Short mmCIF file of C-alpha atoms in Angstrom, two decimals:
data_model
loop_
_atom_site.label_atom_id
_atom_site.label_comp_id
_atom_site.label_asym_id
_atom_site.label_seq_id
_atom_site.Cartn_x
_atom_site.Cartn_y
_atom_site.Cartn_z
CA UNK A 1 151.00 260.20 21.26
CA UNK A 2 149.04 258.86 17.69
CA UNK A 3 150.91 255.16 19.19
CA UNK A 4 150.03 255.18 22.69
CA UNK A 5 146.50 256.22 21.02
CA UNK A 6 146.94 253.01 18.57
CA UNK A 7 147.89 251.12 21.87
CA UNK A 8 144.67 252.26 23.27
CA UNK A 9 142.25 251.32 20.89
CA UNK A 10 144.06 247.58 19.88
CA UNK A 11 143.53 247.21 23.50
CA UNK A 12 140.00 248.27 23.36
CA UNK A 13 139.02 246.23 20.77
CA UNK A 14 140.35 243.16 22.73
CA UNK A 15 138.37 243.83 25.32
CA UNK A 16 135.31 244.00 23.40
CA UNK A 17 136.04 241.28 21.21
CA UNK A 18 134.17 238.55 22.00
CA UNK A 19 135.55 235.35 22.62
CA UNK A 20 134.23 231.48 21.06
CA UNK A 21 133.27 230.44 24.63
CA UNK A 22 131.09 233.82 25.04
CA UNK A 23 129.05 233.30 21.67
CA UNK A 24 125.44 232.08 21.91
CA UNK A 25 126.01 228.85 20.03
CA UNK A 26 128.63 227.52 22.84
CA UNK A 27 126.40 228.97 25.88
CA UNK A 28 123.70 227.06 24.80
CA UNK A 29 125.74 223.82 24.97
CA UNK A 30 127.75 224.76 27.92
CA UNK A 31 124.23 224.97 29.89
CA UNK A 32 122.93 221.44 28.23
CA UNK A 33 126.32 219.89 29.15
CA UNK A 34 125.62 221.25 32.72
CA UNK A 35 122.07 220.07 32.32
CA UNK A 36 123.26 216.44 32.02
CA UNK A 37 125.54 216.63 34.61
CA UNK A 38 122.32 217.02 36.55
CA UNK A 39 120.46 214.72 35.31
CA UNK A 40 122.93 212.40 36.15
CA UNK A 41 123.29 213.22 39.57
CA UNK A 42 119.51 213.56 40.81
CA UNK A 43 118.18 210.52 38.91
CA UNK A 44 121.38 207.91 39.33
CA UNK A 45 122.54 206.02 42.41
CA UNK A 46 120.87 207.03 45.97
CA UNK A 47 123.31 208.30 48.30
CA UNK A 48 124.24 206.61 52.03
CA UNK A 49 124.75 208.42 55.17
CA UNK A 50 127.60 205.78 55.50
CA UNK A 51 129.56 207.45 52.87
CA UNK A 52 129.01 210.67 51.58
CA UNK A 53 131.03 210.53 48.51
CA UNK A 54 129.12 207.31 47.35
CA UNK A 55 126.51 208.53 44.90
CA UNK A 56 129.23 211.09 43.37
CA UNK A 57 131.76 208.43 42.59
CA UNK A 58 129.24 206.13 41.55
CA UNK A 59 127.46 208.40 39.08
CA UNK A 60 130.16 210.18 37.79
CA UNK A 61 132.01 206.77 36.86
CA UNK A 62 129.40 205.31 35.83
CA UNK A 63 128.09 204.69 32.20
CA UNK A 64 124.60 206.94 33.00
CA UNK A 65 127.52 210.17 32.83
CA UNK A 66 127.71 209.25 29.43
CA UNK A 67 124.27 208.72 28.06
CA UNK A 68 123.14 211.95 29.54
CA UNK A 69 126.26 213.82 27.99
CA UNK A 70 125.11 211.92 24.63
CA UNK A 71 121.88 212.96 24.74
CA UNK A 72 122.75 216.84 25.52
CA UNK A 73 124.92 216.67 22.61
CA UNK A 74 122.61 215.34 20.11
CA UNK A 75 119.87 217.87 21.35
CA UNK A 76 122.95 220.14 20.64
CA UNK A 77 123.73 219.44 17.16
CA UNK A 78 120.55 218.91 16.03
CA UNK A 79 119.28 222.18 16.94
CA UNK A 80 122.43 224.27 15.96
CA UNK A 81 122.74 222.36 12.41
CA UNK A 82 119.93 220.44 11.58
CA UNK A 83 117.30 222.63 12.64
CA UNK A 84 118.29 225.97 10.23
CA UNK A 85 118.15 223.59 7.16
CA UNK A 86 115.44 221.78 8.22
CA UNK A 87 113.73 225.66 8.70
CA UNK A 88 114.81 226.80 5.19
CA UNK A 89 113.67 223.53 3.60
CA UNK A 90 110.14 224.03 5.01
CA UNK A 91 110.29 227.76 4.31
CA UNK A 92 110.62 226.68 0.67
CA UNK A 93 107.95 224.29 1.20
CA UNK A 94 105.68 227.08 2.60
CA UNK A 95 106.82 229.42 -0.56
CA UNK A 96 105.50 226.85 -3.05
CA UNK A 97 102.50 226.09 -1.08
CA UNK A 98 101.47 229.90 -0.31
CA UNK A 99 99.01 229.97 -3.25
CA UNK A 100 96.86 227.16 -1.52
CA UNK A 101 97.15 228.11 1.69
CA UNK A 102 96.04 231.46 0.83
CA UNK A 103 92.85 230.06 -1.01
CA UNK A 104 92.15 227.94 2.18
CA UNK A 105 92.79 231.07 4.64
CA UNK A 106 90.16 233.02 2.40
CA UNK A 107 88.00 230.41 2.87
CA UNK A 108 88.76 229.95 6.27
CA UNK A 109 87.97 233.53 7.35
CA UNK A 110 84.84 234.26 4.59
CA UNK A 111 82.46 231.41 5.06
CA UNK A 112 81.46 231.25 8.85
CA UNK A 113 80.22 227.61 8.12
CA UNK A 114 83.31 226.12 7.18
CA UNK A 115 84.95 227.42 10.72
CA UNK A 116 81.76 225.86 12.43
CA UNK A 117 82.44 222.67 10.67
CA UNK A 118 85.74 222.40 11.81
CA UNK A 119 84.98 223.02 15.61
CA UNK A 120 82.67 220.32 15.07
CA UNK A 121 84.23 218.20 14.14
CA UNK A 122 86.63 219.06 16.78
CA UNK A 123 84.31 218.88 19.59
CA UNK A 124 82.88 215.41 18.21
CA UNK A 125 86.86 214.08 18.45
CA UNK A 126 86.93 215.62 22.29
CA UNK A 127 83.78 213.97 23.63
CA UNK A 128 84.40 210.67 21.70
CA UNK A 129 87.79 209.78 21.30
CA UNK A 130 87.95 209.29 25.29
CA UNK A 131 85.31 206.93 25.53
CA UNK A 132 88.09 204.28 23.81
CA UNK A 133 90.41 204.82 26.86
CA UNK A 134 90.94 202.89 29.71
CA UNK A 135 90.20 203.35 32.46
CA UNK A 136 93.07 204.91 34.45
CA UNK A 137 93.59 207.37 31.25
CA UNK A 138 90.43 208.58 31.70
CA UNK A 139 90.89 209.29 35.48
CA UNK A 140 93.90 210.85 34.63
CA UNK A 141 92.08 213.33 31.89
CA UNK A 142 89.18 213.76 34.23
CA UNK A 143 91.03 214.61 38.03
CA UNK A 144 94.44 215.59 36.64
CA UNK A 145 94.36 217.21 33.26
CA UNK A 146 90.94 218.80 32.47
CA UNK A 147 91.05 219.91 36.07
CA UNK A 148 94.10 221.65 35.53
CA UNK A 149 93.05 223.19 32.19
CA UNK A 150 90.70 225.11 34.12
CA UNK A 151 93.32 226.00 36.14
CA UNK A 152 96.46 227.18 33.76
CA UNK A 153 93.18 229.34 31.75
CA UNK A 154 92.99 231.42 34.76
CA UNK A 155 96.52 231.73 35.18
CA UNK A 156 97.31 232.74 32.04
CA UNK A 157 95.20 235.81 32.22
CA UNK A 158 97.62 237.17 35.19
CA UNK A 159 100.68 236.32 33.59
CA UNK A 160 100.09 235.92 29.77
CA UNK A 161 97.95 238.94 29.13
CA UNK A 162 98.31 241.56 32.02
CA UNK A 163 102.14 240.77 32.75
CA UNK A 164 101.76 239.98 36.16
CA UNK A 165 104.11 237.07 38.21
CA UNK A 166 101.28 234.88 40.22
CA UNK A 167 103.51 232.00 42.14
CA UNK A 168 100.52 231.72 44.49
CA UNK A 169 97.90 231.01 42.21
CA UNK A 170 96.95 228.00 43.52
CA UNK A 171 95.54 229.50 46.80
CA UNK A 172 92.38 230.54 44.78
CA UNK A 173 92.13 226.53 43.47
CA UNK A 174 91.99 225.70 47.47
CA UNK A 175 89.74 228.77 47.81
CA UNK A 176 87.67 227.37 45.28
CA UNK A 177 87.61 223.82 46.91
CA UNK A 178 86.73 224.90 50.08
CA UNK A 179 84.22 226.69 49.44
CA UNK A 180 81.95 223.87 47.85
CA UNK A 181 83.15 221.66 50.94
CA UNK A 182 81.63 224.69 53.00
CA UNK A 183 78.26 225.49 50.87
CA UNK A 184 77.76 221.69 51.14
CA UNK A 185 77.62 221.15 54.92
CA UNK A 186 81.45 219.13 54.68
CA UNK A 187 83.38 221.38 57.17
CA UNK A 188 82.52 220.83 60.74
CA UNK A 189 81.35 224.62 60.36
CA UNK A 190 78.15 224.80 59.03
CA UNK A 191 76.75 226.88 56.59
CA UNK A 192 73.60 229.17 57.01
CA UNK A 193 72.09 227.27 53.78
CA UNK A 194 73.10 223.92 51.87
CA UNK A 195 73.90 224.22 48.63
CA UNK A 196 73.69 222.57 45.79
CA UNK A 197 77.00 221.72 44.20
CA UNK A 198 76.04 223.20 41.08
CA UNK A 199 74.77 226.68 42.51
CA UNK A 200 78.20 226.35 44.47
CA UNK A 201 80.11 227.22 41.48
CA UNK A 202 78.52 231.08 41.16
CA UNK A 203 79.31 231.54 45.11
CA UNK A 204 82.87 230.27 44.50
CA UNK A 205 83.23 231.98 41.71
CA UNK A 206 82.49 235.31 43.68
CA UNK A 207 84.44 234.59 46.53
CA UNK A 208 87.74 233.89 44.28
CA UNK A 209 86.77 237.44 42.61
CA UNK A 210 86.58 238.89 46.36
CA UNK A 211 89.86 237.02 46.91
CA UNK A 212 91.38 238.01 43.99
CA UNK A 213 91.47 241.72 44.39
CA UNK A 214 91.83 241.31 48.23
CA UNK A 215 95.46 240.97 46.91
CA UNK A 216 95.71 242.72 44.13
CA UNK A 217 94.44 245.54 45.90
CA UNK A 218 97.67 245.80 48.13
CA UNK A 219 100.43 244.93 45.55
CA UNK A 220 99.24 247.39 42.78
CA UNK A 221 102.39 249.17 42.73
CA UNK A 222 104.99 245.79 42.55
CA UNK A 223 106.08 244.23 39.59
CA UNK A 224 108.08 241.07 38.96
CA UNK A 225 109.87 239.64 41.56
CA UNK A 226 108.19 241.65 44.19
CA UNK A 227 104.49 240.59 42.68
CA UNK A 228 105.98 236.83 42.70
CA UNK A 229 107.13 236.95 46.44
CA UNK A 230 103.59 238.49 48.00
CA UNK A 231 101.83 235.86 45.67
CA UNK A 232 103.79 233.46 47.23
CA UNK A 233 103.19 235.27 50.70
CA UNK A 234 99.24 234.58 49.66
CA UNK A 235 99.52 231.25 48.75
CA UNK A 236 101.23 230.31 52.41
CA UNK A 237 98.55 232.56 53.97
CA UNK A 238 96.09 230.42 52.59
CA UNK A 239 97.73 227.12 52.41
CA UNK A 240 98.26 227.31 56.43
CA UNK A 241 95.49 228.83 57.74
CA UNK A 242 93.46 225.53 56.03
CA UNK A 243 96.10 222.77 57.81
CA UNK A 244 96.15 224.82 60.86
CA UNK A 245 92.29 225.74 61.70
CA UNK A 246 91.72 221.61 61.83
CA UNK A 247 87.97 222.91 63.53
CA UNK A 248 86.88 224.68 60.57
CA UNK A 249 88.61 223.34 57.64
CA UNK A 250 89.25 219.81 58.38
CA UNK A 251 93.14 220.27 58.53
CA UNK A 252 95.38 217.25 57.89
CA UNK A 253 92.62 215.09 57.92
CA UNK A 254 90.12 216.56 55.40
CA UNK A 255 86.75 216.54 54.70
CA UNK A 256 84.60 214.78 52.61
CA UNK A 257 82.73 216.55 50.02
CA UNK A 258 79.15 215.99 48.06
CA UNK A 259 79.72 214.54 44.65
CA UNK A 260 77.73 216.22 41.72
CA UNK A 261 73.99 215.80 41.46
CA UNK A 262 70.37 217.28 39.39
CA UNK A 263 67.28 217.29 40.13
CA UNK A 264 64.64 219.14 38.24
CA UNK A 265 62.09 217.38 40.07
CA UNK A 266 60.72 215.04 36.46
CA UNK A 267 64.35 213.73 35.90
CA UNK A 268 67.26 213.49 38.30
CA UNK A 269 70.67 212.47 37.89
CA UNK A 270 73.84 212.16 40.53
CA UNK A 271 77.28 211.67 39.09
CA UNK A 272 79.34 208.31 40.37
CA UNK A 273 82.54 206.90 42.47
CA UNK A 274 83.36 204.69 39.22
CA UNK A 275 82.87 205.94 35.89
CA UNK A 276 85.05 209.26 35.19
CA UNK A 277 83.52 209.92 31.76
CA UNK A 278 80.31 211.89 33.22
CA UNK A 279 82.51 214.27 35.00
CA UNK A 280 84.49 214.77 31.55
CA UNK A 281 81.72 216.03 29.87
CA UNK A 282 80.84 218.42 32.73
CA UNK A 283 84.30 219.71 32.79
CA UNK A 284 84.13 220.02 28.80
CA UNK A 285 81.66 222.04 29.28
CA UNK A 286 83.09 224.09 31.74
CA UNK A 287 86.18 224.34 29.68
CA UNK A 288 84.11 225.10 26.41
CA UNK A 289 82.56 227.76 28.19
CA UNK A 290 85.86 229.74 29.95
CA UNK A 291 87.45 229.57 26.55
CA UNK A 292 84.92 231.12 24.95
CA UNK A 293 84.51 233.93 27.27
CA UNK A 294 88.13 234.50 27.54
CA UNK A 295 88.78 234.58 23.96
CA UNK A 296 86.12 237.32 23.59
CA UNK A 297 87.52 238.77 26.69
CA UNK A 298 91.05 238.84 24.60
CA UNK A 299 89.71 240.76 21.86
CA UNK A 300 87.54 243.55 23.55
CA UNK A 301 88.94 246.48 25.42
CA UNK A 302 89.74 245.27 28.31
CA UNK A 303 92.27 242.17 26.71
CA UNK A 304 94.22 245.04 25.01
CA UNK A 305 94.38 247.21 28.55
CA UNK A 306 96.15 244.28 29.69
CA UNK A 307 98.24 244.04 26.66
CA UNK A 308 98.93 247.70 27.10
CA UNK A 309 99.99 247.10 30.76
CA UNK A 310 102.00 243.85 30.37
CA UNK A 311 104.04 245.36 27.13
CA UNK A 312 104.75 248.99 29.44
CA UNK A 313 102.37 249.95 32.39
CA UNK A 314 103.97 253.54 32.12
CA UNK A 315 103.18 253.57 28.99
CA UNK A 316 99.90 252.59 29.94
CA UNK A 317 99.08 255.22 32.25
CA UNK A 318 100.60 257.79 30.23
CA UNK A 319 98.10 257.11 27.13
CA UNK A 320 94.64 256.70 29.55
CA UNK A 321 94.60 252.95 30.56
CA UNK A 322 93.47 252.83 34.34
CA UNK A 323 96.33 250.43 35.20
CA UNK A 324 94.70 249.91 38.41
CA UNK A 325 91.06 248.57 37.50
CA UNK A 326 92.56 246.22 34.96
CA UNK A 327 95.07 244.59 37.37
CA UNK A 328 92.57 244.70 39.79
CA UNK A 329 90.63 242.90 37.25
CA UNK A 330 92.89 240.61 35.71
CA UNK A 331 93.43 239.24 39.32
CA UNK A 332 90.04 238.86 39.56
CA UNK A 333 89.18 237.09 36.57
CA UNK A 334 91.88 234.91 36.72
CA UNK A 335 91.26 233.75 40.31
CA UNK A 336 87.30 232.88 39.19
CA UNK A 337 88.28 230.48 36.75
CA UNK A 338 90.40 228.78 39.71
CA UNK A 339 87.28 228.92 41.78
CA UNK A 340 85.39 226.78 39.35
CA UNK A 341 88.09 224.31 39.28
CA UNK A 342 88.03 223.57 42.97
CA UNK A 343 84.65 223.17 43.08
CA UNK A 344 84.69 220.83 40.29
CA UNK A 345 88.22 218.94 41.95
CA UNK A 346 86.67 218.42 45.40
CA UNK A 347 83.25 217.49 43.77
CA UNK A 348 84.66 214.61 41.42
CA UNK A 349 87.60 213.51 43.96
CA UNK A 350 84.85 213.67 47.37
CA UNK A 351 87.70 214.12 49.69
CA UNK A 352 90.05 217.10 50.16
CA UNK A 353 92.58 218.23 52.73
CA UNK A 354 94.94 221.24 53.09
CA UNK A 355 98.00 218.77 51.68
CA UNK A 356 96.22 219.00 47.98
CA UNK A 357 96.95 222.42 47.94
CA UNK A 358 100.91 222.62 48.46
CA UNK A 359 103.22 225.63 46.28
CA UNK A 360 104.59 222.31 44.58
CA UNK A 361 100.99 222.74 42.38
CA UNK A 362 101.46 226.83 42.17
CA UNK A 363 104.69 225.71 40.32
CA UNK A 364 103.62 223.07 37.96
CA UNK A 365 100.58 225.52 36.93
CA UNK A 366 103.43 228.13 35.97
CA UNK A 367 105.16 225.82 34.06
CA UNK A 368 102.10 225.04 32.36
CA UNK A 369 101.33 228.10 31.09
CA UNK A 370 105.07 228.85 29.86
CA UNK A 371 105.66 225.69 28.35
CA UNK A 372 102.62 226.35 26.05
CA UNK A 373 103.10 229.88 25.55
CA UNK A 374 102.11 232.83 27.82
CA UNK A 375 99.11 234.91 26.18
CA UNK A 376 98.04 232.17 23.74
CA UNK A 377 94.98 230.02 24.51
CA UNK A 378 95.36 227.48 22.69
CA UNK A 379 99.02 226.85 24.01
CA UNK A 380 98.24 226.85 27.38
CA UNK A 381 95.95 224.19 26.53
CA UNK A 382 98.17 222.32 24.69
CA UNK A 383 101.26 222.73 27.81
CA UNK A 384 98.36 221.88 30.67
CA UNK A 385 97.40 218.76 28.97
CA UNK A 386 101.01 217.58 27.73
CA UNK A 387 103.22 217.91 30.78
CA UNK A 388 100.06 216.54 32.92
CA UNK A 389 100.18 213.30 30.72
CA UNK A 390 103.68 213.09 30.56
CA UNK A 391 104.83 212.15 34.38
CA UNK A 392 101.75 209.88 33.96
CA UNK A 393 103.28 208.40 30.87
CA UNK A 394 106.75 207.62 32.63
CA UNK A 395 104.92 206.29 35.39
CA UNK A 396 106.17 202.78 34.48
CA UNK A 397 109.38 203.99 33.08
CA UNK A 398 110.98 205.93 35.70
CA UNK A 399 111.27 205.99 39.31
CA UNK A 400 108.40 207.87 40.76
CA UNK A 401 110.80 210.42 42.76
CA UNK A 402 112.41 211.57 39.45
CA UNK A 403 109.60 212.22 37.06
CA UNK A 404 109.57 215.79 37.83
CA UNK A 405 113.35 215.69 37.14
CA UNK A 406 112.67 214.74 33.64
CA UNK A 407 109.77 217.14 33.42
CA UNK A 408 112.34 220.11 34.54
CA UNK A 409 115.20 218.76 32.08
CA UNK A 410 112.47 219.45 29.15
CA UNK A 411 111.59 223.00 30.68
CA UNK A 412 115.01 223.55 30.81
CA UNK A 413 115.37 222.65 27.16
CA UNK A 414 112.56 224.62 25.85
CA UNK A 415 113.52 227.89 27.55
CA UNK A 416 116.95 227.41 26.11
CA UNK A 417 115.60 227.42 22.24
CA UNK A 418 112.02 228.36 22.38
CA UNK A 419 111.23 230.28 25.27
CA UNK A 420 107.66 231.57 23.45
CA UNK A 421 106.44 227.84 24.33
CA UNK A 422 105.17 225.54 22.17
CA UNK A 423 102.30 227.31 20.66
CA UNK A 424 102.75 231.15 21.26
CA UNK A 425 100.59 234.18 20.61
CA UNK A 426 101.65 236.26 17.60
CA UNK A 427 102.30 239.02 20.20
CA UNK A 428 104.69 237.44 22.14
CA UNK A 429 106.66 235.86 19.31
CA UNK A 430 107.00 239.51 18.06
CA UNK A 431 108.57 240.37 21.64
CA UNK A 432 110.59 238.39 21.84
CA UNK A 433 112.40 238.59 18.44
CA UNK A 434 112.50 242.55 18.80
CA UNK A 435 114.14 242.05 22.34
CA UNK A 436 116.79 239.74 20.84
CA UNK A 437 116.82 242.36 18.15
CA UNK A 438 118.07 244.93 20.71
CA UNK A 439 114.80 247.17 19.40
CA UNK A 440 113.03 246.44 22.73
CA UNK A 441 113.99 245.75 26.14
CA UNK A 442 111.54 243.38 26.88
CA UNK A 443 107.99 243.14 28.15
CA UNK A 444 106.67 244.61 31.33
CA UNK A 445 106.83 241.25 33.53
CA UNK A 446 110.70 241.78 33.85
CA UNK A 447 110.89 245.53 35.11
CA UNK A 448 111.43 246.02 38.80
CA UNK A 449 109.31 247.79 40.94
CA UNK A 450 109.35 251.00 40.21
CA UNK A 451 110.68 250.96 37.34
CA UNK A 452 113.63 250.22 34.78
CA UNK A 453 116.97 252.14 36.29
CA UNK A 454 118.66 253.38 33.40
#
């Protein structure tokens, strides 16, 4: 009996052993190995309808196999090996330098005039340094990045600080858009009053709030992938009803909208076609102002609701949070910031049409926000401006058809060894290592509706 018992347990332990192949270290390479693999298919030699095997043969033959397998391997070892000692060697670095940094932290946080300097000096680097750009750089920073700044903001209230999957969040940027093509006599529908462009922005603003808890009204009670697929559901809603109601929206064709303008009756000004750098300092502005609110916002009571409800909405409700006025609200919020972004997109651009509006952007957004780290302001800033300027960057580089490949072989990367993003809150950070940990099972965003089943 005590050696069929023996037999038993030597057996058990095989089982539970775990095997080279099945440790982290090796799963991580196995999935950059398949990421080159890829690579190398989607961005190598075109396939023919003459033969289908073509651009298979081709690629894997080719010497582009190898390059990408060379790269994943490097990325590899340099992160398994290099990394940890390069981590120890500037955590000794950090131990000697702890007694200045301490004195500059005290300073830091005691004399108010110091951080003022700083943000200054910071906002004297923002409206200057893009004066020295060309042109087409400061188009790009002006329709593409600052606009979508605005954007990611919004989004990361949803998903960053309430917990909530939004793949539809672009429907409140088209929202947004249409509105100020609606309030400025562009639709073939007219409006009961013209508006200025500028008072636009509060009227946008409230019907993305309106908007905003038209759906979170009805999906109170879904999390994760459930949330993500009625989001989606709204974005299509939206998205179709503007290419398909051609007599009220435009459609296909699109509408051309107002462009900026003042008048305060002793001095008027209009903003331009040519010259992007007026609408950059609007949208600084605008982008100035949203951070500041939402950075009190993170602070007060409501921000730690939504903490409350993204880390466990059980939780939550068990302690006193009203779960559903601070979704409701944190659908709301977020979608207002998206409102003032279409207004200022089809203002600046002067032309819009359902096709700006496609999931593709709903997407990107996402990836914004995770790339720079979910719940942190400053990261999402960081991720909205970087991976905007990158496909830009590659423009002359790469085939235009396979810049977002590169862009998703980076995600891909960064999820696999730093999925808190680039810059992440504190919070998150902490999450995440306790969830490795096995001390938590993870934040609220990746519970089912309903519920955990244990």
């Amino acid at each position: 009996m005590s050696a069929m018992t023996s037999v038993g347990a030597g057996a058990a332990r095989r089982l539970r052993a775990e095997r080279w192949y099945q440790r982290p270290r090796w799963r991580r390479l196995g999935a950059l190995l398949a990421l080159a693999v890829l690579m190398t298919l989607v961005t190598g030699v075109q396939g023919s309808h003459r033969d289908l095997f073509f651009a298979l043969e081709e690629n894997v033959t080719g010497v582009g196999l190898w390059v990408w397998l060379g790269l994943a391997v490097v990325v590899w070892a340099g992160r398994e090996f290099l990394t940890p000692r390069v981590g120890a060697a500037l955590a000794g670095s950090r131990a000697l330098a702890s007694g200045p940094l301490g004195v500059v932290r005290g300073v830091w946080r005691g004399d108010g005039r110091v951080r003022w300097g700083v943000l200054g000096v910071a906002a004297a680097l923002a409206v200057w340094v893009p004066s020295g750009l060309d042109r087409y750089w400061q188009t790009v920073l002006v329709d593409q990045i600052a606009i979508f700044v605005l954007v990611a903001v919004g989004l990361n209230v949803v998903i960053g600080w309430a917990g909530m999957l939004d793949l539809g969040f672009i429907a409140f940027f088209a929202i947004g858009a249409y509105s100020a093509a609606y309030w400025t006599g562009a639709l073939p529908v007219q409006p009961p009053m013209v508006l200025n462009n500028f008072a636009v922005i509060p009227v946008a603003v409230a019907t993305c709030l309106v908007a905003g808890v038209l759906l979170g009204a009805p999906t109170l009670r879904l999390r994760g992938d459930y949330l993500a697929i009625v989001t989606l559901g709204f974005h299509e809603i939206v998205y179709l009803t503007a290419k398909n109601l051609g007599d009220y929206t435009g459609g296909t064709r699109g509408v051309k909208v107002e462009r900026f303008s003042l008048d305060l009756g002793f001095w008027s000004y209009e903003w331009g076609v040519v010259d992007p750098m007026p609408y950059y300092y609007l949208l600084l502005v605008f982008i100035a102002v949203v951070v500041f609110l939402f950075w009190r916002l993170e602070h007060s009571k409501v921000g730690r609701a939504w903490t409350a409800i993204r880390e466990d909405e059980v939780a939550a409700a068990a302690t006193g949070v009203d779960t559903v006025r601070y979704k409701l609200m944190a659908f709301a919020i977020g979608a207002s910031t998206s409102g003032v972004a279409g207004v200022a997109y089809a203002s600046k651009v002067g032309y819009i049409n359902s096709e700006n509006f496609v999931i593709l952007l709903s997407v990107l957004v996402l990836a914004y926000v995770i790339f720079g780290g979910m719940g942190s302001i400053p990261g999402v800033l960081f991720g909205a401006a970087f991976l905007v300027w990158l496909p830009e960057f590659l423009r002359d580089l790469v085939d235009p058809k396979d810049r977002y490949m590169y862009l998703g072989a980076l995600l891909v990367v960064m999820m696999i060894y730093r999925p808190q993003g680039v810059i992440p809150s504190r919070r998150r950070s902490r999450e995440l290592k306790m969830a490795r940990s096995g001390e938590v099972a993870g934040d609220a965003m990746t519970e089912p509706a309903g519920g955990r089943v244990s």
